[in-house]
Amino acid sequence: MTDAGIKTRRRGGGRAGAANRRGTATIEQMPWRIPVNTDRPTEPLNEEGVAAIHDGAMRILEDIGIEFLNEEALELFKEAGCTVNGTNVRMGRDWVMEMLGHAPAQFDITPRNPDRKITIGGNHILFGNVSSPPNYFDLEIGKKVSGSREQCANLLRLTQYFNCIHFAGGYPVEPVDVHASVRHLDVVYDKMTLTDKVAHAYSLGKERVEDVMEMVKIAGGLSEEEFSAEPHMYTNINSTSPLKHDIPMIDGCLRCVRRGQAVIVTPFTLAGAMAPVTMAGAVTLSIAEALSAIALFQYVRPGSPCVIGTFTSNVDMKSGAPAFGTPEYMRATQITGQMARFYGLPMRASGVCAANVPDGQAMWETSNSLWSAVQSGTNVVYHAAGWLEGGLIASPEKFIMDCEVIQMIQRYMEPSVIDTSPDAIAVDAIEEVGPNGHFFGIQHTQDRYEEAFYQPFVSDWRNFEAWEAAGSVWTAERAHRIFKEIISNFEAPPMDEDIREELEAFVARRKEEGGAPTDF
Amino acid sequence: MTDAGIKTRRRGGGRAGAANRRGTATIEQMPWRIPVNTDRPTEPLNEEGVAAIHDGAMRILEDIGIEFLNEEALELFKEAGCTVNGTNVRMGRDWVMEMLGHAPAQFDITPRNPDRKITIGGNHILFGNVSSPPNYFDLEIGKKVSGSREQCANLLRLTQYFNCIHFAGGYPVEPVDVHASVRHLDVVYDKMTLTDKVAHAYSLGKERVEDVMEMVKIAGGLSEEEFSAEPHMYTNINSTSPLKHDIPMIDGCLRCVRRGQAVIVTPFTLAGAMAPVTMAGAVTLSIAEALSAIALFQYVRPGSPCVIGTFTSNVDMKSGAPAFGTPEYMRATQITGQMARFYGLPMRASGVCAANVPDGQAMWETSNSLWSAVQSGTNVVYHAAGWLEGGLIASPEKFIMDCEVIQMIQRYMEPSVIDTSPDAIAVDAIEEVGPNGHFFGIQHTQDRYEEAFYQPFVSDWRNFEAWEAAGSVWTAERAHRIFKEIISNFEAPPMDEDIREELEAFVARRKEEGGAPTDF
């Protein structure tokens, strides 16, 4: 690619504030900010449609019930007056709505670097890295391979590097070369040292989630009191659709909730497989499953920061394979947005695709999913950068390419783009230029051109001849070169050596203790 | 690619109706329909913003004036009471708004096959092929080459083949191997015989536009009275921004308007080049230029079918190169949609990108532009399939890939996707399946699965291993293979031999007469 879109810039000094750091050698990227989505959401349903889905979800909760395998949850539901038969829990809509009434519509999460605080809810929209693929693909390797700690660390470096990525999700690739009993210790150590953004804990057994909370405390230099006083991390759980919540996920959420941390509840309702073939049915099931858990958490600690997630898509009815970024996915996301606003809950969606490589299909599917996140009023966009093959592959090239799309969305939301002040309407400039001139050189342009338009870093806007002379490099290959450059020049965010050593010691001690059980 | 997404199907007989023809060997594509866009448009401006742009446009028309180089137009403006100084025409806002009041909000265009009638305006959204690139690129040639008649014909075959392409725009690639004096005759002959969809005439001299009207009449078997009674074709013109309309484009429109045909007026206002660097300024200039011509056409023939076009984007401020599918482009399109509704005019936008090859960048830029067409309430989407390099290259692979995106948009607009009837909410099916089953086999799924979800033809939804076993074919290459298959199996729509001969004779006669002057 030669240097298309890349600008190497070395910074000797500069401001120390991590929020302003861009690393030593960088592309030109947009600054860190919490984008505000001012678009009126796209709402496919009228009031009756919203009422129909709400009523369906409530009928599921009242008449069919949700299975909770977690004993503690069952006891809590009993205590709350719900109808518990074995593992089946039925709950009245009045109680559910009363519990949801406690949930905040907006809250903050503060990571170890307070400049990276994020606000979840309202009109804010946040983007996170791909989470949890077991496999990795890049153009150098050229094939799908099991994830490694080094690949995981590189994707964490990208997560840190890009200002448009607001939080660190789950493992950006599963490091299969680290034993599952201690994997969380190594990856969270990497996450704490390579990033200073909001971090996530898997709810896969009490040790994992408690260890992450301890490490977040250590990294932030927080007492237990300070930690529990407000959210500093979060967990994300999936239900076992249809109609079921398993033991460790609810356990992890209860641990987070009791210590004031945030939870995201995201059913995975694939229409035609573990959910009805109709999109409204799949959304209704998803809503019921999510609300049943959120109601529990609000009962345990009213006012707990909870997010309702959507992961409703459809299968390919020819093969049964999951499909993502489809028209049905977009509508389900928009409808879930309507429901989230109906319940007054912040919402999570995703940036997803079924494509196996970072090509055209990958980008139209991902664009569909990211724009549906915008259209739906989504607050938290999971998997927004780096996802391939329905979440089975993480790709650094795709990460880079997705960040271009995310930056464009961020730019799209800047009020300056739609400014209609007299200076922006620019009748005087039009008069000055007249019918035979051009606008390049005039003062009105000179005063504004540096900030006037989005500047891409991987898109190549040169004409064909210049692009050809530079090697005819297609987008994925350009992204690969940018990935290598970012990694080779990456500088971790600052961390006090005392804290780093404390983290290291914690990891060593917990490894000696055997880490976490792997029989979940 | 082997056969991913391709299904060869030979039809011995089948229904003769052209609206139901899919050719002999086909992919499985969606049926012909006129999509209805029920989404509430995304409207970045409030009432004051709309008023500010309107006022700016009116001040341009009243105080600065638009240059009309066409003598006939100048006479008409004088007759209408506008202030004409040399080529500068100033017009009062009351007169402009009075003229716009005559313009229909919706109208039909009927091509030679009445089943391919299109409705422009209201909530309808239509897609057309790429128009007017001088160059061609495909994966077999592997480089940018000047367009040829055969390439142009192949792109017309794709235009006809895809049901999601509703009309045939300008030359899908400029056939530079045909002399400019007779090029329109050969290409329109190809267009009339290879397609039965609504066709376009370039307004590049009276001969070209009159010849197309004659050929549309012949192809449709229409008398002059029948032809002039309602729109059967259209022309699209650009202003010469800033602030100017040239001679032949206005001439061509006047010829169309007087014979009852449709016109689209599309200023090309690149912010920072021939328009203000501010997006509101570039839109304001575009609106003023478009309205000045539409007002003239309404004066000449009140009620003439007119469409306001937008082609407002921005340049790369580093290189001056035009950029497309940018955040600024999206907002300009949405804002123009607000203005089109304010004036009660149907609107045209485009499917565009700056990318040089059909890769990831091409698809995120094109997705941005196509979705902004949806968000803006656009009625006519020009260049929706096949466009590369800012319109300098036509690509059949890109055409195929774009049609996948367009089909997804069409599917997205189907009411069934958002059905919330009790059967769609599916509480009974959820109860039937319970917490331990799956939905694949149940009756609720069986009754619906064939039509439940969008079925792609170029997207590959197989997992990585199956995709790899089939040759690891990336999207552009899959599209290339589909292109070849469609062309090799293409069957032209039926045409009476008498009519074909009459067209042929017309072309021969006009060639003998020398075609059209090339000194425009």
JSON list of N, CA and C in Angstrom, two decimals, chain A residues 66-74 76-77 203-205 209 235 237-239 244-258 263 265 289-290 292-294 296-297 300:
[
{"chain": "A", "resi": 66, "resn": "ILE", "atom": "N", "xyz": [-39.79, -18.71, 33.16]},
{"chain": "A", "resi": 66, "resn": "ILE", "atom": "CA", "xyz": [-38.40, -18.83, 32.72]},
{"chain": "A", "resi": 66, "resn": "ILE", "atom": "C", "xyz": [-37.72, -19.81, 33.68]},
{"chain": "A", "resi": 67, "resn": "GLU", "atom": "N", "xyz": [-36.87, -20.68, 33.12]},
{"chain": "A", "resi": 67, "resn": "GLU", "atom": "CA", "xyz": [-36.10, -21.61, 33.95]},
{"chain": "A", "resi": 67, "resn": "GLU", "atom": "C", "xyz": [-34.87, -20.89, 34.51]},
{"chain": "A", "resi": 68, "resn": "PHE", "atom": "N", "xyz": [-34.74, -20.92, 35.82]},
{"chain": "A", "resi": 68, "resn": "PHE", "atom": "CA", "xyz": [-33.52, -20.43, 36.46]},
{"chain": "A", "resi": 68, "resn": "PHE", "atom": "C", "xyz": [-32.84, -21.62, 37.12]},
{"chain": "A", "resi": 69, "resn": "LEU", "atom": "N", "xyz": [-31.68, -21.98, 36.65]},
{"chain": "A", "resi": 69, "resn": "LEU", "atom": "CA", "xyz": [-30.98, -23.13, 37.23]},
{"chain": "A", "resi": 69, "resn": "LEU", "atom": "C", "xyz": [-30.22, -22.75, 38.49]},
{"chain": "A", "resi": 70, "resn": "ASN", "atom": "N", "xyz": [-30.04, -21.48, 38.70]},
{"chain": "A", "resi": 70, "resn": "ASN", "atom": "CA", "xyz": [-29.27, -20.99, 39.84]},
{"chain": "A", "resi": 70, "resn": "ASN", "atom": "C", "xyz": [-30.13, -21.02, 41.11]},
{"chain": "A", "resi": 71, "resn": "GLU", "atom": "N", "xyz": [-29.67, -21.79, 42.12]},
{"chain": "A", "resi": 71, "resn": "GLU", "atom": "CA", "xyz": [-30.45, -21.98, 43.36]},
{"chain": "A", "resi": 71, "resn": "GLU", "atom": "C", "xyz": [-30.71, -20.68, 44.07]},
{"chain": "A", "resi": 72, "resn": "GLU", "atom": "N", "xyz": [-29.68, -19.86, 44.13]},
{"chain": "A", "resi": 72, "resn": "GLU", "atom": "CA", "xyz": [-29.82, -18.60, 44.84]},
{"chain": "A", "resi": 72, "resn": "GLU", "atom": "C", "xyz": [-30.91, -17.73, 44.21]},
{"chain": "A", "resi": 73, "resn": "ALA", "atom": "N", "xyz": [-30.91, -17.73, 42.88]},
{"chain": "A", "resi": 73, "resn": "ALA", "atom": "CA", "xyz": [-31.94, -16.96, 42.18]},
{"chain": "A", "resi": 73, "resn": "ALA", "atom": "C", "xyz": [-33.33, -17.48, 42.52]},
{"chain": "A", "resi": 74, "resn": "LEU", "atom": "N", "xyz": [-33.46, -18.80, 42.57]},
{"chain": "A", "resi": 74, "resn": "LEU", "atom": "CA", "xyz": [-34.77, -19.40, 42.88]},
{"chain": "A", "resi": 74, "resn": "LEU", "atom": "C", "xyz": [-35.25, -18.96, 44.27]},
{"chain": "A", "resi": 76, "resn": "LEU", "atom": "N", "xyz": [-34.40, -16.25, 45.83]},
{"chain": "A", "resi": 76, "resn": "LEU", "atom": "CA", "xyz": [-34.73, -14.82, 45.77]},
{"chain": "A", "resi": 76, "resn": "LEU", "atom": "C", "xyz": [-36.10, -14.60, 45.13]},
{"chain": "A", "resi": 77, "resn": "PHE", "atom": "N", "xyz": [-36.39, -15.33, 44.07]},
{"chain": "A", "resi": 77, "resn": "PHE", "atom": "CA", "xyz": [-37.70, -15.20, 43.42]},
{"chain": "A", "resi": 77, "resn": "PHE", "atom": "C", "xyz": [-38.81, -15.60, 44.39]},
{"chain": "A", "resi": 203, "resn": "SER", "atom": "N", "xyz": [-18.91, -13.98, 33.37]},
{"chain": "A", "resi": 203, "resn": "SER", "atom": "CA", "xyz": [-19.61, -14.61, 34.49]},
{"chain": "A", "resi": 203, "resn": "SER", "atom": "C", "xyz": [-19.58, -16.12, 34.30]},
{"chain": "A", "resi": 204, "resn": "LEU", "atom": "N", "xyz": [-18.39, -16.67, 34.48]},
{"chain": "A", "resi": 204, "resn": "LEU", "atom": "CA", "xyz": [-18.19, -18.11, 34.30]},
{"chain": "A", "resi": 204, "resn": "LEU", "atom": "C", "xyz": [-17.59, -18.69, 35.57]},
{"chain": "A", "resi": 205, "resn": "GLY", "atom": "N", "xyz": [-18.36, -18.65, 36.62]},
{"chain": "A", "resi": 205, "resn": "GLY", "atom": "CA", "xyz": [-17.88, -19.15, 37.90]},
{"chain": "A", "resi": 205, "resn": "GLY", "atom": "C", "xyz": [-17.43, -17.98, 38.77]},
{"chain": "A", "resi": 209, "resn": "VAL", "atom": "N", "xyz": [-15.18, -14.04, 38.03]},
{"chain": "A", "resi": 209, "resn": "VAL", "atom": "CA", "xyz": [-15.75, -12.70, 38.15]},
{"chain": "A", "resi": 209, "resn": "VAL", "atom": "C", "xyz": [-15.16, -11.97, 39.36]},
{"chain": "A", "resi": 235, "resn": "THR", "atom": "N", "xyz": [-20.26, -6.94, 33.61]},
{"chain": "A", "resi": 235, "resn": "THR", "atom": "CA", "xyz": [-20.32, -8.27, 33.00]},
{"chain": "A", "resi": 235, "resn": "THR", "atom": "C", "xyz": [-21.44, -8.29, 31.98]},
{"chain": "A", "resi": 237, "resn": "ILE", "atom": "N", "xyz": [-24.01, -11.17, 30.17]},
{"chain": "A", "resi": 237, "resn": "ILE", "atom": "CA", "xyz": [-24.42, -12.58, 30.15]},
{"chain": "A", "resi": 237, "resn": "ILE", "atom": "C", "xyz": [-25.40, -12.83, 29.01]},
{"chain": "A", "resi": 238, "resn": "ASN", "atom": "N", "xyz": [-25.46, -14.08, 28.62]},
{"chain": "A", "resi": 238, "resn": "ASN", "atom": "CA", "xyz": [-26.47, -14.55, 27.67]},
{"chain": "A", "resi": 238, "resn": "ASN", "atom": "C", "xyz": [-27.39, -15.51, 28.40]},
{"chain": "A", "resi": 239, "resn": "SER", "atom": "N", "xyz": [-28.65, -15.48, 28.04]},
{"chain": "A", "resi": 239, "resn": "SER", "atom": "CA", "xyz": [-29.53, -16.55, 28.51]},
{"chain": "A", "resi": 239, "resn": "SER", "atom": "C", "xyz": [-29.30, -17.77, 27.62]},
{"chain": "A", "resi": 244, "resn": "LYS", "atom": "N", "xyz": [-34.31, -19.88, 29.38]},
{"chain": "A", "resi": 244, "resn": "LYS", "atom": "CA", "xyz": [-33.48, -20.43, 30.45]},
{"chain": "A", "resi": 244, "resn": "LYS", "atom": "C", "xyz": [-32.31, -19.52, 30.80]},
{"chain": "A", "resi": 245, "resn": "HIS", "atom": "N", "xyz": [-32.02, -19.42, 32.12]},
{"chain": "A", "resi": 245, "resn": "HIS", "atom": "CA", "xyz": [-30.79, -18.78, 32.59]},
{"chain": "A", "resi": 245, "resn": "HIS", "atom": "C", "xyz": [-29.98, -19.82, 33.35]},
{"chain": "A", "resi": 246, "resn": "ASP", "atom": "N", "xyz": [-28.69, -19.93, 33.03]},
{"chain": "A", "resi": 246, "resn": "ASP", "atom": "CA", "xyz": [-27.91, -20.99, 33.64]},
{"chain": "A", "resi": 246, "resn": "ASP", "atom": "C", "xyz": [-27.34, -20.56, 35.00]},
{"chain": "A", "resi": 247, "resn": "ILE", "atom": "N", "xyz": [-26.54, -21.41, 35.61]},
{"chain": "A", "resi": 247, "resn": "ILE", "atom": "CA", "xyz": [-26.07, -21.15, 36.98]},
{"chain": "A", "resi": 247, "resn": "ILE", "atom": "C", "xyz": [-25.00, -20.06, 37.03]},
{"chain": "A", "resi": 248, "resn": "PRO", "atom": "N", "xyz": [-23.88, -20.21, 36.29]},
{"chain": "A", "resi": 248, "resn": "PRO", "atom": "CA", "xyz": [-22.78, -19.27, 36.51]},
{"chain": "A", "resi": 248, "resn": "PRO", "atom": "C", "xyz": [-23.08, -17.85, 36.03]},
{"chain": "A", "resi": 249, "resn": "MET", "atom": "N", "xyz": [-23.85, -17.72, 35.00]},
{"chain": "A", "resi": 249, "resn": "MET", "atom": "CA", "xyz": [-24.09, -16.36, 34.49]},
{"chain": "A", "resi": 249, "resn": "MET", "atom": "C", "xyz": [-24.89, -15.53, 35.49]},
{"chain": "A", "resi": 250, "resn": "ILE", "atom": "N", "xyz": [-25.95, -16.16, 36.05]},
{"chain": "A", "resi": 250, "resn": "ILE", "atom": "CA", "xyz": [-26.72, -15.43, 37.06]},
{"chain": "A", "resi": 250, "resn": "ILE", "atom": "C", "xyz": [-25.87, -15.20, 38.30]},
{"chain": "A", "resi": 251, "resn": "ASP", "atom": "N", "xyz": [-25.06, -16.20, 38.66]},
{"chain": "A", "resi": 251, "resn": "ASP", "atom": "CA", "xyz": [-24.16, -16.04, 39.81]},
{"chain": "A", "resi": 251, "resn": "ASP", "atom": "C", "xyz": [-23.24, -14.84, 39.62]},
{"chain": "A", "resi": 252, "resn": "GLY", "atom": "N", "xyz": [-22.64, -14.75, 38.44]},
{"chain": "A", "resi": 252, "resn": "GLY", "atom": "CA", "xyz": [-21.71, -13.64, 38.19]},
{"chain": "A", "resi": 252, "resn": "GLY", "atom": "C", "xyz": [-22.41, -12.29, 38.27]},
{"chain": "A", "resi": 253, "resn": "CYS", "atom": "N", "xyz": [-23.61, -12.24, 37.70]},
{"chain": "A", "resi": 253, "resn": "CYS", "atom": "CA", "xyz": [-24.36, -10.98, 37.74]},
{"chain": "A", "resi": 253, "resn": "CYS", "atom": "C", "xyz": [-24.69, -10.60, 39.18]},
{"chain": "A", "resi": 254, "resn": "LEU", "atom": "N", "xyz": [-25.11, -11.60, 39.98]},
{"chain": "A", "resi": 254, "resn": "LEU", "atom": "CA", "xyz": [-25.46, -11.28, 41.37]},
{"chain": "A", "resi": 254, "resn": "LEU", "atom": "C", "xyz": [-24.24, -10.74, 42.11]},
{"chain": "A", "resi": 255, "resn": "ARG", "atom": "N", "xyz": [-23.08, -11.32, 41.83]},
{"chain": "A", "resi": 255, "resn": "ARG", "atom": "CA", "xyz": [-21.85, -10.82, 42.47]},
{"chain": "A", "resi": 255, "resn": "ARG", "atom": "C", "xyz": [-21.55, -9.38, 42.05]},
{"chain": "A", "resi": 256, "resn": "CYS", "atom": "N", "xyz": [-21.73, -9.10, 40.76]},
{"chain": "A", "resi": 256, "resn": "CYS", "atom": "CA", "xyz": [-21.50, -7.73, 40.28]},
{"chain": "A", "resi": 256, "resn": "CYS", "atom": "C", "xyz": [-22.51, -6.76, 40.88]},
{"chain": "A", "resi": 257, "resn": "VAL", "atom": "N", "xyz": [-23.77, -7.16, 40.83]},
{"chain": "A", "resi": 257, "resn": "VAL", "atom": "CA", "xyz": [-24.83, -6.27, 41.30]},
{"chain": "A", "resi": 257, "resn": "VAL", "atom": "C", "xyz": [-24.62, -5.92, 42.78]},
{"chain": "A", "resi": 258, "resn": "ARG", "atom": "N", "xyz": [-24.24, -6.90, 43.58]},
{"chain": "A", "resi": 258, "resn": "ARG", "atom": "CA", "xyz": [-24.09, -6.66, 45.01]},
{"chain": "A", "resi": 258, "resn": "ARG", "atom": "C", "xyz": [-22.92, -5.76, 45.33]},
{"chain": "A", "resi": 263, "resn": "VAL", "atom": "N", "xyz": [-24.32, -4.74, 34.79]},
{"chain": "A", "resi": 263, "resn": "VAL", "atom": "CA", "xyz": [-24.58, -5.99, 34.08]},
{"chain": "A", "resi": 263, "resn": "VAL", "atom": "C", "xyz": [-25.36, -5.71, 32.78]},
{"chain": "A", "resi": 265, "resn": "VAL", "atom": "N", "xyz": [-27.59, -7.91, 30.03]},
{"chain": "A", "resi": 265, "resn": "VAL", "atom": "CA", "xyz": [-28.26, -9.20, 29.83]},
{"chain": "A", "resi": 265, "resn": "VAL", "atom": "C", "xyz": [-28.68, -9.30, 28.36]},
{"chain": "A", "resi": 289, "resn": "GLU", "atom": "N", "xyz": [-36.80, -13.02, 28.35]},
{"chain": "A", "resi": 289, "resn": "GLU", "atom": "CA", "xyz": [-35.63, -13.60, 29.01]},
{"chain": "A", "resi": 289, "resn": "GLU", "atom": "C", "xyz": [-34.79, -12.52, 29.69]},
{"chain": "A", "resi": 290, "resn": "ALA", "atom": "N", "xyz": [-34.59, -11.41, 28.98]},
{"chain": "A", "resi": 290, "resn": "ALA", "atom": "CA", "xyz": [-33.76, -10.34, 29.55]},
{"chain": "A", "resi": 290, "resn": "ALA", "atom": "C", "xyz": [-34.43, -9.72, 30.77]},
{"chain": "A", "resi": 292, "resn": "SER", "atom": "N", "xyz": [-36.59, -10.93, 32.80]},
{"chain": "A", "resi": 292, "resn": "SER", "atom": "CA", "xyz": [-36.68, -11.80, 33.98]},
{"chain": "A", "resi": 292, "resn": "SER", "atom": "C", "xyz": [-35.42, -11.67, 34.84]},
{"chain": "A", "resi": 293, "resn": "ALA", "atom": "N", "xyz": [-34.27, -11.57, 34.19]},
{"chain": "A", "resi": 293, "resn": "ALA", "atom": "CA", "xyz": [-33.02, -11.43, 34.95]},
{"chain": "A", "resi": 293, "resn": "ALA", "atom": "C", "xyz": [-32.86, -10.03, 35.52]},
{"chain": "A", "resi": 294, "resn": "ILE", "atom": "N", "xyz": [-33.20, -9.03, 34.70]},
{"chain": "A", "resi": 294, "resn": "ILE", "atom": "CA", "xyz": [-33.04, -7.65, 35.17]},
{"chain": "A", "resi": 294, "resn": "ILE", "atom": "C", "xyz": [-33.97, -7.38, 36.35]},
{"chain": "A", "resi": 296, "resn": "LEU", "atom": "N", "xyz": [-34.86, -9.53, 38.56]},
{"chain": "A", "resi": 296, "resn": "LEU", "atom": "CA", "xyz": [-34.20, -10.15, 39.72]},
{"chain": "A", "resi": 296, "resn": "LEU", "atom": "C", "xyz": [-33.11, -9.22, 40.28]},
{"chain": "A", "resi": 297, "resn": "PHE", "atom": "N", "xyz": [-32.31, -8.69, 39.39]},
{"chain": "A", "resi": 297, "resn": "PHE", "atom": "CA", "xyz": [-31.20, -7.84, 39.86]},
{"chain": "A", "resi": 297, "resn": "PHE", "atom": "C", "xyz": [-31.72, -6.56, 40.52]},
{"chain": "A", "resi": 300, "resn": "VAL", "atom": "N", "xyz": [-32.76, -7.51, 43.97]},
{"chain": "A", "resi": 300, "resn": "VAL", "atom": "CA", "xyz": [-31.61, -7.71, 44.86]},
{"chain": "A", "resi": 300, "resn": "VAL", "atom": "C", "xyz": [-31.02, -6.36, 45.28]}
]
